[in-house]
PDB file of C-alpha atoms in Angstrom:
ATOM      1  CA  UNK N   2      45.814  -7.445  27.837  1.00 58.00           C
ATOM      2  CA  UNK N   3      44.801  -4.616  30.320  1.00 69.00           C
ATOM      3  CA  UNK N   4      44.563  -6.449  34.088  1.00 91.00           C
ATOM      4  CA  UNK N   5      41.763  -5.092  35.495  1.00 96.00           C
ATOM      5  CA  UNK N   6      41.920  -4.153  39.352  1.00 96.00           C
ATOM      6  CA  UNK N   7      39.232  -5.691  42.017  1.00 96.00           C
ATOM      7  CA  UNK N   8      37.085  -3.142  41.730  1.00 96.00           C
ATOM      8  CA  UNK N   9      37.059  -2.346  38.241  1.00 96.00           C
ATOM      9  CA  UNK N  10      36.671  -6.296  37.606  1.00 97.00           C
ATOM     10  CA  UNK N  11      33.816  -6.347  40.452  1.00 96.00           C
ATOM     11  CA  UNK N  12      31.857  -3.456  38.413  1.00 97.00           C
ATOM     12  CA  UNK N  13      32.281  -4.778  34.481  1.00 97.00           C
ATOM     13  CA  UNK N  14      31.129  -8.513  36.132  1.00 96.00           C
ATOM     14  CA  UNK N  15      28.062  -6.913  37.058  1.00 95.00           C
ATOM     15  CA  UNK N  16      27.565  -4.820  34.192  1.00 96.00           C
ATOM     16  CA  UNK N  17      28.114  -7.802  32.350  1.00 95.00           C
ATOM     17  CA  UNK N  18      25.410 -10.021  33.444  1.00 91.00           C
ATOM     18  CA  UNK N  19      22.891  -7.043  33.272  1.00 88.00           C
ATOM     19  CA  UNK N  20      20.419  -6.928  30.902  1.00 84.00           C
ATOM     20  CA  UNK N  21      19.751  -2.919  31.014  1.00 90.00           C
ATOM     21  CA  UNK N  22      21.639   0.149  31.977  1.00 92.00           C
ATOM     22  CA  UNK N  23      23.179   0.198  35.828  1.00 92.00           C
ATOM     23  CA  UNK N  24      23.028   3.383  37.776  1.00 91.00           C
ATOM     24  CA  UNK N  25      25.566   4.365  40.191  1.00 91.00           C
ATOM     25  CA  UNK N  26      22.702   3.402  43.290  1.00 92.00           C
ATOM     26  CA  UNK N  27      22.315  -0.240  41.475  1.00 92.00           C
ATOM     27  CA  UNK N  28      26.022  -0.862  41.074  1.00 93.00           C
ATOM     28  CA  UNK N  29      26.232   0.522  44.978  1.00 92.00           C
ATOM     29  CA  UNK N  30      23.832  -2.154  45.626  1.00 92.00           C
ATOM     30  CA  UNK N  31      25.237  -5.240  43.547  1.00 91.00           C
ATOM     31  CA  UNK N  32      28.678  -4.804  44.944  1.00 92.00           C
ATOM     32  CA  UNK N  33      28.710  -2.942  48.511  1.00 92.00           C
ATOM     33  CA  UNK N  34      31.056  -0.120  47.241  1.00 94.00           C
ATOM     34  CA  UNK N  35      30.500   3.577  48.049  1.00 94.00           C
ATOM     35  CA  UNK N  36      28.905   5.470  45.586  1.00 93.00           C
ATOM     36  CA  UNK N  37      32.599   7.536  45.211  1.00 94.00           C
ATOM     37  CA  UNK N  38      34.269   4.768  44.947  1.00 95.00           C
ATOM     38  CA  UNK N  39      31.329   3.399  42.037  1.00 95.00           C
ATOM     39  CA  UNK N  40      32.164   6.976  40.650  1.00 94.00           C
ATOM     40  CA  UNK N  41      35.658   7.261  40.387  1.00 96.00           C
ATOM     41  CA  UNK N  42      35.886   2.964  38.991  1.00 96.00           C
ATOM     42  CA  UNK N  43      33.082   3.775  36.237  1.00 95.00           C
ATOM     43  CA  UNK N  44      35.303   6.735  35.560  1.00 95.00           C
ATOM     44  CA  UNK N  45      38.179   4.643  35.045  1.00 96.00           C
ATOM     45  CA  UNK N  46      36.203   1.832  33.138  1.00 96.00           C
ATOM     46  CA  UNK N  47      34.895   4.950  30.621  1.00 96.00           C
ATOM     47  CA  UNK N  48      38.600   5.953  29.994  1.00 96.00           C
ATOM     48  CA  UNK N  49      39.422   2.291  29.189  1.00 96.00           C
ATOM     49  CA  UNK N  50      36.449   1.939  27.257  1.00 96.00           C
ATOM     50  CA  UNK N  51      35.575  -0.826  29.120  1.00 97.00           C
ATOM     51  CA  UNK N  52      31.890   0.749  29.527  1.00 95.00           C
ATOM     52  CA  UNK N  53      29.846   3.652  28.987  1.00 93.00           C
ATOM     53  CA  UNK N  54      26.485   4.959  29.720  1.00 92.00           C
ATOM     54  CA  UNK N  55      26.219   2.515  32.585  1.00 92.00           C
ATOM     55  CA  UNK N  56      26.705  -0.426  30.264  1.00 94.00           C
ATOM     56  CA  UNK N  57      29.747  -2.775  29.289  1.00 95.00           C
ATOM     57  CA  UNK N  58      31.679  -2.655  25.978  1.00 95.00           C
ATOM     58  CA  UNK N  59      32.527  -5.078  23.856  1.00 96.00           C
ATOM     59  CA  UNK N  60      35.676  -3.945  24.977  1.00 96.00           C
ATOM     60  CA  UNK N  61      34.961  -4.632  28.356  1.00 96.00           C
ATOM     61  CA  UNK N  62      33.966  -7.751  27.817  1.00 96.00           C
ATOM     62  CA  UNK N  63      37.049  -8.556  26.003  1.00 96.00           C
ATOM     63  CA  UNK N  64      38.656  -7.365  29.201  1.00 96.00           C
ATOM     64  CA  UNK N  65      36.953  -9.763  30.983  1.00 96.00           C
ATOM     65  CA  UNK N  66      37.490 -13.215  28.958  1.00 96.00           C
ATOM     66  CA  UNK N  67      40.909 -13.995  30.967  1.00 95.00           C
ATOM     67  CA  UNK N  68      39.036 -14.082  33.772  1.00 96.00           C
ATOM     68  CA  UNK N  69      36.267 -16.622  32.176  1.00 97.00           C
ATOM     69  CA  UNK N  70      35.616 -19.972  33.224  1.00 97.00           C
ATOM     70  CA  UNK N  71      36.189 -22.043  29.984  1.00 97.00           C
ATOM     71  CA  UNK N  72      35.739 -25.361  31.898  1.00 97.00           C
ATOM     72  CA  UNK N  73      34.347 -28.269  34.260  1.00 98.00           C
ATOM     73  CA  UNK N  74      35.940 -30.991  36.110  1.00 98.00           C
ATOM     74  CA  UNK N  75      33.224 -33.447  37.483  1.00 97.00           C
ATOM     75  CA  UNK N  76      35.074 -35.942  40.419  1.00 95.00           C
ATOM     76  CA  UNK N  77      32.300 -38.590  40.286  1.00 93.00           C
ATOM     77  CA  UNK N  78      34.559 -41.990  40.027  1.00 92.00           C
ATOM     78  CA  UNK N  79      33.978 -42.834  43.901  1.00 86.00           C
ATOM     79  CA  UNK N  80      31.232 -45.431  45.233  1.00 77.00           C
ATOM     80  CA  UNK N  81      29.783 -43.713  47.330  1.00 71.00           C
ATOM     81  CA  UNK N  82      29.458 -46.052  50.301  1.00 72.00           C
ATOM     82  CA  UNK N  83      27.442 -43.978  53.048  1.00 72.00           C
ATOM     83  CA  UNK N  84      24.400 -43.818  50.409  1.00 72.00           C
ATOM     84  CA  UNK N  85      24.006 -47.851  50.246  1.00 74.00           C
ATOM     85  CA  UNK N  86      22.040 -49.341  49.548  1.00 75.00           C
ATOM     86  CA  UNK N  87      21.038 -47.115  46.229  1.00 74.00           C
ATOM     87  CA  UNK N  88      24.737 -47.303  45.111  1.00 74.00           C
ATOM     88  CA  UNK N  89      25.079 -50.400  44.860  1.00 83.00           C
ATOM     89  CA  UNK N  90      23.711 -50.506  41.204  1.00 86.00           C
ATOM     90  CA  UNK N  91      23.677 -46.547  40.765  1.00 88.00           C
ATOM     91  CA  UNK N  92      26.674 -44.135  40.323  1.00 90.00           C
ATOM     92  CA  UNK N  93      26.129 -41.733  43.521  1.00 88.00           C
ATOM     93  CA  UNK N  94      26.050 -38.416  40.779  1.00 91.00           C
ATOM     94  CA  UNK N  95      23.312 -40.528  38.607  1.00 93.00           C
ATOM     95  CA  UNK N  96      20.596 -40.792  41.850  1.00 89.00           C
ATOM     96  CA  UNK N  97      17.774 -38.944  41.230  1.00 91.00           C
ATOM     97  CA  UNK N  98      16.301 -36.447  43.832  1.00 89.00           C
ATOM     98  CA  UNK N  99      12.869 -35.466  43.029  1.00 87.00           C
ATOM     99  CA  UNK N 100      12.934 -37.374  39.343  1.00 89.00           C
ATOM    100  CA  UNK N 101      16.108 -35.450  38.773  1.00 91.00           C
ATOM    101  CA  UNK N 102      19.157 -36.866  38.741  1.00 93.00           C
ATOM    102  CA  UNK N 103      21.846 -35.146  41.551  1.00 91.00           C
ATOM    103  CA  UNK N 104      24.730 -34.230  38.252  1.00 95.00           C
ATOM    104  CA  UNK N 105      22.364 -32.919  36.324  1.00 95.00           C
ATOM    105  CA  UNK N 106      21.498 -29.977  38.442  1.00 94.00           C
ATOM    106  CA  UNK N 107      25.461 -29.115  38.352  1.00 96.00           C
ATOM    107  CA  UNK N 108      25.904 -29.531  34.613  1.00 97.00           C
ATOM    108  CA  UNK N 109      22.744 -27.246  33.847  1.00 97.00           C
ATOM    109  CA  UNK N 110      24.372 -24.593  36.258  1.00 96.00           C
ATOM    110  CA  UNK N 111      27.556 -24.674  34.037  1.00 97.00           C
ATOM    111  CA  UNK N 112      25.728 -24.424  30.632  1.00 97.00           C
ATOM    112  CA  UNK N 113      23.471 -21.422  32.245  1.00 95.00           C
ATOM    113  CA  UNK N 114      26.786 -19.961  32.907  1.00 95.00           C
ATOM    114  CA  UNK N 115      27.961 -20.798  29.341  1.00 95.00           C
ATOM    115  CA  UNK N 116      30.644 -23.469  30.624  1.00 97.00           C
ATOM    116  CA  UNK N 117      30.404 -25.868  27.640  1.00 96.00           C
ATOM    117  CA  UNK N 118      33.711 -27.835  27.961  1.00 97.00           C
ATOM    118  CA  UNK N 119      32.826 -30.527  30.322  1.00 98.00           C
ATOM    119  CA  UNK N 120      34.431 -33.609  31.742  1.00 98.00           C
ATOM    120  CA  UNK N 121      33.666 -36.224  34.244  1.00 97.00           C
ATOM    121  CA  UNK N 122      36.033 -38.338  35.747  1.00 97.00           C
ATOM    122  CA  UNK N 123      34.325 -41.843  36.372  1.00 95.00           C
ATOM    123  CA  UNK N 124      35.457 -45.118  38.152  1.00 93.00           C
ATOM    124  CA  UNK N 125      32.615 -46.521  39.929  1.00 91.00           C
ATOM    125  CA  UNK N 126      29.882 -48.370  37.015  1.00 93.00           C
ATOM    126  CA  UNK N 127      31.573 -46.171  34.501  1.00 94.00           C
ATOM    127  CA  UNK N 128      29.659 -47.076  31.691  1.00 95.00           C
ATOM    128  CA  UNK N 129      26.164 -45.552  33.420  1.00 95.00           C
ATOM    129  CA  UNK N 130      27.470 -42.167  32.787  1.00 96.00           C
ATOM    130  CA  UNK N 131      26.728 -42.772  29.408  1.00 97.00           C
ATOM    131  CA  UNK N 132      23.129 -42.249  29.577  1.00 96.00           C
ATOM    132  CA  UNK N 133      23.960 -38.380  29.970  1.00 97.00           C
ATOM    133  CA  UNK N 134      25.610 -38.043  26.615  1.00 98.00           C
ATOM    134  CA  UNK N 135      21.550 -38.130  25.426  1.00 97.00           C
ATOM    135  CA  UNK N 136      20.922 -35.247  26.897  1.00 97.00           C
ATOM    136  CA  UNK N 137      24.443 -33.394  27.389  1.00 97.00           C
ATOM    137  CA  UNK N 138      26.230 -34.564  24.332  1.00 97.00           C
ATOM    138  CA  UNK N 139      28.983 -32.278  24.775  1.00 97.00           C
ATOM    139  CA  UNK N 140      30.176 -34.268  27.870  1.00 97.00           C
ATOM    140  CA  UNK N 141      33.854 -36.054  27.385  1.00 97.00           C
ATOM    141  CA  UNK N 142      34.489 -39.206  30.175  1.00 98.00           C
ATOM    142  CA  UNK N 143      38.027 -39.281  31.454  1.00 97.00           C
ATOM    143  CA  UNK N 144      38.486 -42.709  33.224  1.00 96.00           C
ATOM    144  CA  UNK N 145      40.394 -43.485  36.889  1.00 96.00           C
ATOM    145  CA  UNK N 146      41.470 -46.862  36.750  1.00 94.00           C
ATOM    146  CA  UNK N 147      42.450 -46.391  40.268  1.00 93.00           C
ATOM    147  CA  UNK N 148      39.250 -45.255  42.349  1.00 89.00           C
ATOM    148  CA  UNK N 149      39.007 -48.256  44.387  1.00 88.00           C
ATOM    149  CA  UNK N 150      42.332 -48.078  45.481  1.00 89.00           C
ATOM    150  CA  UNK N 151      43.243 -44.475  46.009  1.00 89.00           C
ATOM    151  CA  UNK N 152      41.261 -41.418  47.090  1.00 91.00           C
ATOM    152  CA  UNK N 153      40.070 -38.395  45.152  1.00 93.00           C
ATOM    153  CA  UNK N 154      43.379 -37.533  44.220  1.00 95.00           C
ATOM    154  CA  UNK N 155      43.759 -40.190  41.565  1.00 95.00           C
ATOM    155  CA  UNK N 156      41.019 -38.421  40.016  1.00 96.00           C
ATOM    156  CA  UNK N 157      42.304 -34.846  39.905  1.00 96.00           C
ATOM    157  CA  UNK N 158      45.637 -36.973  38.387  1.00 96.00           C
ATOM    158  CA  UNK N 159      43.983 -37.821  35.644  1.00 96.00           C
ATOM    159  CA  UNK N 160      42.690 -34.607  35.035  1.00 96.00           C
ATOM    160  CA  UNK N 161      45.609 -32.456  36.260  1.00 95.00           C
ATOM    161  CA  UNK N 162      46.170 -30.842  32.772  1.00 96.00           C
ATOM    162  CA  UNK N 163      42.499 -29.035  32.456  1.00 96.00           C
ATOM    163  CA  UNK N 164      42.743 -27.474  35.711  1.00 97.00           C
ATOM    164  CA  UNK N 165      43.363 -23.941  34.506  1.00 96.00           C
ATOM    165  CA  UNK N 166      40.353 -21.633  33.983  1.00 97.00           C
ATOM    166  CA  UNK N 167      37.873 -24.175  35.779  1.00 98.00           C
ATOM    167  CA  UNK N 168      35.709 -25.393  37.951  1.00 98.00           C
ATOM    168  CA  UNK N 169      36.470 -28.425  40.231  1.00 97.00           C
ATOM    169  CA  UNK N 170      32.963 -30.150  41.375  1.00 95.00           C
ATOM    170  CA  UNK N 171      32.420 -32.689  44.082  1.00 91.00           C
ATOM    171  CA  UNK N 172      29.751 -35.139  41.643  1.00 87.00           C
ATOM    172  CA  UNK N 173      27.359 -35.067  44.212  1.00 85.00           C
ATOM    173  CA  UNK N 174      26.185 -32.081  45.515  1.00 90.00           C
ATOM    174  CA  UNK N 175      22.497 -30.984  44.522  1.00 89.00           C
ATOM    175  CA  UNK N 176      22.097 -27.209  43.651  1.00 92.00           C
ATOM    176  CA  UNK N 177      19.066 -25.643  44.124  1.00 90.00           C
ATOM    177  CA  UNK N 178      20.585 -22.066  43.216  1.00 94.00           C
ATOM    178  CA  UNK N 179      22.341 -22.276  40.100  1.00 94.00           C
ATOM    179  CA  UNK N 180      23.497 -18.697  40.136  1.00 93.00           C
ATOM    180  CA  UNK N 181      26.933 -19.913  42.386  1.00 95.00           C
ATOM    181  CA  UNK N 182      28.202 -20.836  39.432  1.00 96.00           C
ATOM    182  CA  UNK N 183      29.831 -18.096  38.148  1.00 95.00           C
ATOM    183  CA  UNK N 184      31.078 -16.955  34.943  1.00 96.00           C
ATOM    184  CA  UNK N 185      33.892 -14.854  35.693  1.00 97.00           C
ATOM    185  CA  UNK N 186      36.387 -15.425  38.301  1.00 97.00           C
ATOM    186  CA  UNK N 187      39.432 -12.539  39.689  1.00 96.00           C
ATOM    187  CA  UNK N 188      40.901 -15.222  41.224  1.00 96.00           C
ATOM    188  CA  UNK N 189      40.794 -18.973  42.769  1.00 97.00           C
ATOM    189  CA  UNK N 190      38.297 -19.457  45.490  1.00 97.00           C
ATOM    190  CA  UNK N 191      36.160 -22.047  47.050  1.00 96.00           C
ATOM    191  CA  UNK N 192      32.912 -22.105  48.096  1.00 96.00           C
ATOM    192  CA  UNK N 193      31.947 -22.018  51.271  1.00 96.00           C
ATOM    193  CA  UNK N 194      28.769 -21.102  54.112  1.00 95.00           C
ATOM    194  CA  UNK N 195      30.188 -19.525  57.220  1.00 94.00           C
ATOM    195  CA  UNK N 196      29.830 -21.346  60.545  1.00 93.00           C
ATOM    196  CA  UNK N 197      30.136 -20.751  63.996  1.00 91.00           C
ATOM    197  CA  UNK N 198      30.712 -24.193  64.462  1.00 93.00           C
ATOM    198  CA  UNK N 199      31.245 -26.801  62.369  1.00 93.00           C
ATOM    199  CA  UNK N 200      32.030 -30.866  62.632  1.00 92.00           C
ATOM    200  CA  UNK N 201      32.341 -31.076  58.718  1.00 91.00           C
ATOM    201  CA  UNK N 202      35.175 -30.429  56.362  1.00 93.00           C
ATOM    202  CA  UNK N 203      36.108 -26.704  57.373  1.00 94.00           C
ATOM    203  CA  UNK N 204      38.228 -23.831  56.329  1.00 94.00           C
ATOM    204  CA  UNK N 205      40.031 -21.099  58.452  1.00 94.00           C
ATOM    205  CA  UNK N 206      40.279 -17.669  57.078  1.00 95.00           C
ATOM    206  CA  UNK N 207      41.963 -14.568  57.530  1.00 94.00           C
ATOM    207  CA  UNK N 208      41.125 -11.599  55.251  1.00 94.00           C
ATOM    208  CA  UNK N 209      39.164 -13.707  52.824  1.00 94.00           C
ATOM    209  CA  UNK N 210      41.716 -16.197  51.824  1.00 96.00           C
ATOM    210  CA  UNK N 211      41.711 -19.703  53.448  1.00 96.00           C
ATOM    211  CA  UNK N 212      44.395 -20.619  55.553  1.00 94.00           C
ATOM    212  CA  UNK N 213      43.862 -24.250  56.509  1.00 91.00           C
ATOM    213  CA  UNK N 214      41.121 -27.078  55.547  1.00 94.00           C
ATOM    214  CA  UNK N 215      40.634 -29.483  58.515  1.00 93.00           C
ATOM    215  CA  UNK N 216      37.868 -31.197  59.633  1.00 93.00           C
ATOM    216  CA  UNK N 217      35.542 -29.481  62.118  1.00 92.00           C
ATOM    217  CA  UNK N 218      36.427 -25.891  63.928  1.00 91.00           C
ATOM    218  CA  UNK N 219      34.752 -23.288  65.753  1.00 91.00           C
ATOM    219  CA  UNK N 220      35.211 -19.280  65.754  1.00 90.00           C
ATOM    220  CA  UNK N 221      34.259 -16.286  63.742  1.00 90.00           C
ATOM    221  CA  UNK N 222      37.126 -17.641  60.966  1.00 92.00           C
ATOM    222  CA  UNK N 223      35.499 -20.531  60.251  1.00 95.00           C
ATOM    223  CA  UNK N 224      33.958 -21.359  56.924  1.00 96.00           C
ATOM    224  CA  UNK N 225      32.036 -25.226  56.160  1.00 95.00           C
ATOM    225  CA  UNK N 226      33.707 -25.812  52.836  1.00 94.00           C
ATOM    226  CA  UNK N 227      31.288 -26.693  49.966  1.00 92.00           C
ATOM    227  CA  UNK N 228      32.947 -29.172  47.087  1.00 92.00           C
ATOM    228  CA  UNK N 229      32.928 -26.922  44.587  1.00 96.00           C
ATOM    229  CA  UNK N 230      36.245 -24.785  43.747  1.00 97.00           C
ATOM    230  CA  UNK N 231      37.483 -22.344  40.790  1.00 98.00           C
ATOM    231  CA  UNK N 232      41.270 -22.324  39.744  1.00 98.00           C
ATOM    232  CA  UNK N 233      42.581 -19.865  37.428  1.00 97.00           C
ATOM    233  CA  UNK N 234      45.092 -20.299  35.192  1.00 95.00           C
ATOM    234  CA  UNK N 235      48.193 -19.485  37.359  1.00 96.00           C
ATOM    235  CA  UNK N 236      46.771 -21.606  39.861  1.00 97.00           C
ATOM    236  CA  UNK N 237      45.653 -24.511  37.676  1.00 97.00           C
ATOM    237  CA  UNK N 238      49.141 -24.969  35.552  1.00 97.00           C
ATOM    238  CA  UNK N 239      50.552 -24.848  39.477  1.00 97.00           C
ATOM    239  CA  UNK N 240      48.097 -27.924  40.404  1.00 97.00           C
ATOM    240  CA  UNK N 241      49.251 -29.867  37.827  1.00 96.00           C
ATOM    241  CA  UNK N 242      52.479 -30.207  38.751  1.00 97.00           C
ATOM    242  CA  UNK N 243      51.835 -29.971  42.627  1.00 97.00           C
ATOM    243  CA  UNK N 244      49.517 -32.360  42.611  1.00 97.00           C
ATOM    244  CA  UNK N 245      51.979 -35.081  40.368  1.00 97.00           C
ATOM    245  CA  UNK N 246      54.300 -34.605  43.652  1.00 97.00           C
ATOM    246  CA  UNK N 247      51.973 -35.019  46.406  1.00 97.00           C
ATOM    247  CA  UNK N 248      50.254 -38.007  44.377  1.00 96.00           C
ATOM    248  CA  UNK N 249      53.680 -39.212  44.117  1.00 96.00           C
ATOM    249  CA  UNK N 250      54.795 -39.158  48.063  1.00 96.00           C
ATOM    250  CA  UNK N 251      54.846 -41.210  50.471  1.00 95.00           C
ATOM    251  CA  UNK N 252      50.873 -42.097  51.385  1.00 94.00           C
ATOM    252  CA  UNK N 253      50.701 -39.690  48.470  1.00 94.00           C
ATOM    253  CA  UNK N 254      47.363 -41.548  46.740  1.00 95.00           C
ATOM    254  CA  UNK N 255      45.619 -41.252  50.379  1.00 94.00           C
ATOM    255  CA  UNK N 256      44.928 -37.961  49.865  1.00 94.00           C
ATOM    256  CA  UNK N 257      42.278 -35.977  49.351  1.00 94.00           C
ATOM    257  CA  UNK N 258      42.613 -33.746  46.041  1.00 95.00           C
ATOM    258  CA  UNK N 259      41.833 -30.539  47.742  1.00 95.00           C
ATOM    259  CA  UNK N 260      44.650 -30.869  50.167  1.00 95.00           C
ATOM    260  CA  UNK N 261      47.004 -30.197  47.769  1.00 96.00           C
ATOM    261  CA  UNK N 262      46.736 -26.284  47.457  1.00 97.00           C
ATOM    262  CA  UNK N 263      45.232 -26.105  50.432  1.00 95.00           C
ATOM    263  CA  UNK N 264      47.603 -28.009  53.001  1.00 94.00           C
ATOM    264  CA  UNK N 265      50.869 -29.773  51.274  1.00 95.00           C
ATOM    265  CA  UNK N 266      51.392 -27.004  49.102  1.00 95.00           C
ATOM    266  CA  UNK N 267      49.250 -24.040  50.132  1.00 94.00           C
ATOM    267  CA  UNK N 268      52.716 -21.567  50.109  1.00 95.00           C
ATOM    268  CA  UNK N 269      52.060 -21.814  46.168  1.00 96.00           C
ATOM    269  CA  UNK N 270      48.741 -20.802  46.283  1.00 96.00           C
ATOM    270  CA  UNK N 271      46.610 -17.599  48.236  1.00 96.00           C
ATOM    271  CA  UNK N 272      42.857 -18.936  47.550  1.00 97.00           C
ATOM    272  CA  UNK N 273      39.344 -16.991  48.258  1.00 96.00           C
ATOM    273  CA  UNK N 274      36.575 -17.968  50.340  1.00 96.00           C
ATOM    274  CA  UNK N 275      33.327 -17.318  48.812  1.00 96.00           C
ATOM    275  CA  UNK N 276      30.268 -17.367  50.041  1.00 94.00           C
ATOM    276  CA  UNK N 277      27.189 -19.118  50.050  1.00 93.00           C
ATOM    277  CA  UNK N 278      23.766 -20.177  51.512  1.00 93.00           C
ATOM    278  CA  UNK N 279      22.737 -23.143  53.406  1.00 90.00           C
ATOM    279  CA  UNK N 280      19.970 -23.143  50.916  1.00 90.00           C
ATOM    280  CA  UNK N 281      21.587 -23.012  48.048  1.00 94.00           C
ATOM    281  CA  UNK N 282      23.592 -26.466  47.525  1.00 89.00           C
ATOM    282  CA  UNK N 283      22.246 -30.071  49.424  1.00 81.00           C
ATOM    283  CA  UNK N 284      25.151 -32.631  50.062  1.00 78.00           C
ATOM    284  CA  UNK N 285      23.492 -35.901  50.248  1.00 79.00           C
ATOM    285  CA  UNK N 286      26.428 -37.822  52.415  1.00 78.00           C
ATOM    286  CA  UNK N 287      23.791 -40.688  53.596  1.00 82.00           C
ATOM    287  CA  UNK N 288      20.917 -42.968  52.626  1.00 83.00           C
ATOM    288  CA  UNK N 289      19.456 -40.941  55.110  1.00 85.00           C
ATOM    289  CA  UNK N 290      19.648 -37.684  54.284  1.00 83.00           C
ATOM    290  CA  UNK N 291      18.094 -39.271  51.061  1.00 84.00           C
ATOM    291  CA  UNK N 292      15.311 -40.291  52.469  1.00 85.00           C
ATOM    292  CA  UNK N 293      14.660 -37.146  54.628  1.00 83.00           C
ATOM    293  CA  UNK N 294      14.977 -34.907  51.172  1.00 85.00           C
ATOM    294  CA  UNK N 295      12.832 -37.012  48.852  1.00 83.00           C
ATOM    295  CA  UNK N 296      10.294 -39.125  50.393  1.00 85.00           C
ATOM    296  CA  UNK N 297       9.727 -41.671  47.613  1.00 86.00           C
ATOM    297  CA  UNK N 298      12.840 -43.647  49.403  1.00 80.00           C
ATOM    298  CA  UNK N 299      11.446 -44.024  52.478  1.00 74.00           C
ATOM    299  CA  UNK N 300       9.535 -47.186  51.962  1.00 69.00           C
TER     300      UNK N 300
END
């Protein structure tokens, strides 16, 4: 396997997921590089065989599979208190925003992205996830026996082992821009919209990589994390075993999944921030905010 630099691997991605020839001025555009720096990486790529003519190789995109996301982790076993009164008899992930249901707009991002391995880790009125084997019968249910008396990270337990090459989602977040889903990956990263100020769940970041999740922040390093998260397969075969140990400490199943590589063991790990749009992902925390986004609550 030839490991492709940043650049190179920032080039093929977007020759990848073109449907016609790039110039050197288009691939300037898609990824913010100097045109001599787009000439002297296509260069490379050509030598490789990784593209030519301004297009990618089957070569290249054999170059590119290790860096593929071959799978999704739904965390949706959680009741969802702050949106009572709909969850008392509905799943948070199964409410429907504007006649579609919140999961579903995850689940068609991954397929667009050609993520077909996909599991959901239920708890909470299990057996309504069913209904979305009709229409996504390639879904597989992992159950937490444990989600009403441990946090998130009982969930990421019992899904430790598919962590490499995936996507992590929060159940309930409605996307409204499916292109954040990505298929290809250099590394781990989170998603994330960058705040001035923030009284959410926050990152700090130096140089792109997140130093510390806490909640709420303020300054030019601080990012409002969004619950959705990539983990490659270093980084994944790592989780599995750090997040056995932390699960296993003291006050261990208090925790929230994400703390794992990003606070109790964040030495092991050195993940991204990327970026996104207030506009392009709604969490629905309350029964509120439910009401406010579709009106057909607010009766």
């Amino acid at each position: 396997m030839t490991e492709l630099t940043r650049k190179q691997f920032d080039l093929l991605e977007v020759l990848a997921s073109s449907n016609e020839p790039q110039t050197q001025r288009g691939l300037e555009k898609a990824t913010g590089y100097s045109l001599g720096t787009i000439n002297r990486v296509m260069k490379e790529l050509s030598e490789l065989q990784f593209a030519s003519d301004g297009s990618i190789t089957n070569a290249g995109i054999a170059a590119l599979e290790p860096y593929r996301a071959k799978r999704a982790i739904f965390i949706a076993a959680g009741f969802g208190s702050r949106l009572v009164p709909i969850t008392f008899n509905t799943p948070k992930p199964l409410v429907r925003v504007h006649g579609m249901r919140i999961i579903d707009t995850l689940i068609d991002a991954c397929l667009k992205a050609g993520i077909n391995e996909i599991y959901i880790v239920r708890g909470y009125l299990a057996e309504q996830f069913d209904q979305l084997l009709y229409k996504y019968p390639m879904i597989r249910f992992l159950e937490n026996p444990v989600y009403n008396e441990a946090n998130n990270i009982s969930s990421s337990m019992v899904a430790r082992y598919m962590l490499s090459n995936a996507y992590v989602f929060e159940a309930d977040l409605f996307v409204s821009n499916p292109s954040i889903i990505r298929k290809y990956h250099y590394t781990s990263d989170f998603l994330a919209i960058r705040k001035q100020r923030t009284d959410d769940w926050c990152f700090r970041v130096k140089d792109g990589i997140i130093q510390q999740q806490m909640v709420g922040g303020e300054g030019d390093d601080i990012w409002q994390m969004v619950g959705i998260s990539y983990w490659n397969d270093a980084d994944g075969h790592k989780l599995s075993q750090d997040i056995a140990s932390v699960y296993a400490s003291p006050g261990g199943k208090e925790r929230y999944w994400e703390q794992v590589p990003l606070n109790y063991c964040k030495d092991h790990y050195a993940v991204e921030v990327r970026a996104c749009l207030e506009e392009d992902i709604v969490e629905i925390d309350t029964f509120r905010e439910l009401k406010a986004i579709d009106k057909t609550y607010d009766v």
